[in-house]
Amino acid sequence: MSTSDEGYVHTEVPTSLKQLSRLVVRGFYSIEDSLIIDMLVRNPCMKEDDICELLKFERKMLRARISTLKNDKIIQTRLRMETGLDGKAQKVNYYFINYQTFVNIVKYKLDVMRKRMEMEERDATSRSSFKCPRCLKTFTDLEVRLSFHYFKRVLLSSCSK
């Protein structure tokens, strides 16, 4: 693609993004969720009825699973008015994966996980590390330093008298 193709719209999703979406959902969501994502990876945009029919899910269960995925911004919805078989207008939900949003969500969640791990590591290193053999009370490094200085002052003041 040259620099003159600024208006270029990507119509094909890279295989690596498809694989990432499948792996993330398989790792952190239910089997039903991963089946829905598999369908949306194969078919970029699908009707709710088609997903129900292909996966043999009850509509109520499908909507519950889709609600979870939508809340986490893994999939998105487009509502369209269509004419049904009876000639009446009806609302139809279409579902798709917005891969740009998906990548941003994954980056955000990885950053949150990294921060949480760093915080847990920091907390683990600053935990009480000294224990009194008499009363079994535990003390942090700072508490030991402060009490040591306090006892040192008490001893020095008592010795000088």
Coordinates of C-alpha atoms in Angstrom, one line a residue:
M1 CA 0.0 0.0 0.0
S2 CA 1.5 3.3 -1.0
T3 CA 1.1 6.6 0.8
S4 CA -1.4 7.8 -1.7
D5 CA -3.9 5.2 -0.5
E6 CA -4.9 7.1 2.6
G7 CA -8.6 6.4 2.1
Y8 CA -8.0 2.7 1.9
V9 CA -10.4 0.6 4.0
H10 CA -9.3 -2.8 5.2
T11 CA -11.8 -5.4 4.3
E12 CA -9.8 -8.5 5.3
V13 CA -9.0 -9.2 8.9
P14 CA -5.5 -10.5 9.5
T15 CA -5.3 -14.1 10.6
S16 CA -3.3 -13.1 13.7
L17 CA -6.2 -11.0 14.9
K18 CA -8.7 -13.8 14.3
Q19 CA -6.5 -16.1 16.3
L20 CA -6.0 -13.6 19.1
S21 CA -9.8 -13.2 19.5
R22 CA -10.3 -16.9 19.6
L23 CA -7.5 -17.5 22.2
V24 CA -8.6 -14.6 24.4
V25 CA -12.2 -15.8 24.6
R26 CA -11.2 -19.4 25.0
G27 CA -8.9 -18.5 27.9
F28 CA -11.2 -16.1 29.8
Y29 CA -14.8 -16.9 28.8
S30 CA -17.2 -19.9 28.7
I31 CA -17.4 -22.5 25.9
E32 CA -20.6 -21.0 24.7
D33 CA -18.9 -17.6 24.3
S34 CA -16.0 -19.1 22.4
L35 CA -18.5 -20.8 20.0
I36 CA -20.2 -17.5 19.4
I37 CA -16.8 -15.8 18.7
D38 CA -15.8 -18.7 16.4
M39 CA -18.9 -18.1 14.3
L40 CA -18.2 -14.3 14.2
V41 CA -14.6 -14.9 13.2
R42 CA -15.8 -17.1 10.3
N43 CA -18.7 -14.8 9.3
P44 CA -17.9 -11.1 9.9
C45 CA -21.5 -10.1 10.6
M46 CA -24.3 -12.5 11.6
K47 CA -28.0 -12.2 12.5
E48 CA -29.1 -13.4 15.9
D49 CA -31.4 -15.9 14.3
D50 CA -28.6 -17.4 12.2
I51 CA -26.4 -17.8 15.3
C52 CA -29.2 -19.5 17.2
E53 CA -29.8 -21.9 14.3
L54 CA -26.2 -22.8 13.7
L55 CA -25.2 -23.2 17.3
K56 CA -28.6 -24.7 18.4
F57 CA -28.8 -22.3 21.3
E58 CA -32.0 -21.1 22.9
R59 CA -32.6 -17.4 22.2
K60 CA -32.6 -16.6 25.9
M61 CA -29.3 -18.3 26.5
L62 CA -27.7 -16.7 23.4
R63 CA -28.8 -13.2 24.5
A64 CA -27.3 -13.8 27.9
R65 CA -24.0 -14.9 26.5
I66 CA -24.0 -12.1 23.9
S67 CA -24.8 -9.6 26.7
T68 CA -21.7 -10.7 28.5
L69 CA -19.5 -10.3 25.4
K70 CA -21.1 -6.9 24.6
N71 CA -20.5 -5.6 28.1
D72 CA -16.9 -6.5 27.8
K73 CA -16.8 -4.9 24.3
I74 CA -15.7 -8.1 22.6
I75 CA -18.6 -7.9 20.2
Q76 CA -20.8 -5.1 18.9
T77 CA -24.4 -4.9 17.7
R78 CA -26.1 -3.3 14.8
L79 CA -29.9 -3.0 14.8
R80 CA -31.6 -3.0 11.4
M81 CA -35.2 -2.8 10.4
E82 CA -36.1 -5.6 7.9
T83 CA -39.2 -6.9 6.3
G84 CA -40.2 -10.3 7.7
L85 CA -41.8 -13.2 5.8
D86 CA -45.2 -11.9 6.8
G87 CA -44.5 -8.5 5.2
K88 CA -44.2 -6.6 8.5
A89 CA -41.2 -4.6 9.5
Q90 CA -39.2 -6.1 12.3
K91 CA -36.0 -5.3 14.2
V92 CA -33.1 -7.6 13.6
N93 CA -29.9 -7.7 15.6
Y94 CA -26.6 -8.2 13.7
Y95 CA -23.5 -9.0 15.7
F96 CA -19.9 -8.5 14.7
I97 CA -16.4 -8.1 16.1
N98 CA -14.8 -4.7 15.8
Y99 CA -11.2 -5.8 15.9
Q100 CA -9.8 -2.3 16.5
T101 CA -11.9 -2.0 19.7
F102 CA -11.1 -5.6 20.6
V103 CA -7.3 -5.0 20.4
N104 CA -7.7 -1.9 22.6
I105 CA -9.7 -3.9 25.2
V106 CA -7.1 -6.6 25.2
K107 CA -4.3 -4.1 25.7
Y108 CA -6.2 -2.4 28.5
K109 CA -6.9 -5.7 30.3
L110 CA -3.3 -6.8 30.0
D111 CA -2.2 -3.5 31.5
V112 CA -4.7 -3.9 34.4
M113 CA -3.3 -7.4 35.0
R114 CA 0.3 -6.2 34.9
K115 CA -0.5 -3.4 37.4
R116 CA -2.3 -5.9 39.7
M117 CA 0.6 -8.3 39.6
E118 CA 3.1 -5.5 40.3
M119 CA 1.0 -4.3 43.2
E120 CA 0.7 -7.9 44.7
E121 CA 4.5 -8.3 44.3
R122 CA 5.1 -5.0 46.0
D123 CA 2.7 -6.0 48.8
A124 CA 4.4 -9.4 49.2
T125 CA 7.8 -7.8 49.6
S126 CA 6.6 -5.2 52.2
R127 CA 4.7 -7.7 54.4
S128 CA 5.7 -8.3 58.0
S129 CA 9.0 -10.1 58.0
F130 CA 10.1 -10.0 61.7
K131 CA 8.4 -12.0 64.4
C132 CA 8.8 -11.6 68.2
P133 CA 9.7 -15.0 69.7
R134 CA 7.9 -14.1 73.0
C135 CA 4.5 -12.7 71.8
L136 CA 4.7 -14.0 68.1
K137 CA 3.7 -10.5 66.9
T138 CA 5.0 -9.7 63.4
F139 CA 6.6 -6.4 62.4
T140 CA 7.5 -4.7 59.1
D141 CA 11.0 -3.5 58.3
L142 CA 9.9 0.1 59.1
E143 CA 8.4 -0.9 62.5
V144 CA 11.5 -2.7 63.5
R145 CA 13.7 0.2 62.6
L146 CA 11.5 2.7 64.5
S147 CA 11.3 0.5 67.6
F148 CA 15.1 -0.2 67.5
H149 CA 15.7 3.6 67.5
Y150 CA 13.2 4.0 70.3
F151 CA 14.9 1.4 72.5
K152 CA 18.3 2.7 71.6
R153 CA 17.2 6.2 72.9
V154 CA 15.7 4.7 76.0
L155 CA 18.9 2.7 76.7
L156 CA 21.2 5.7 76.1
S157 CA 19.0 7.9 78.3
S158 CA 19.0 5.4 81.1
C159 CA 22.8 4.8 80.9
S160 CA 23.6 8.5 81.0
K161 CA 21.8 8.9 84.4

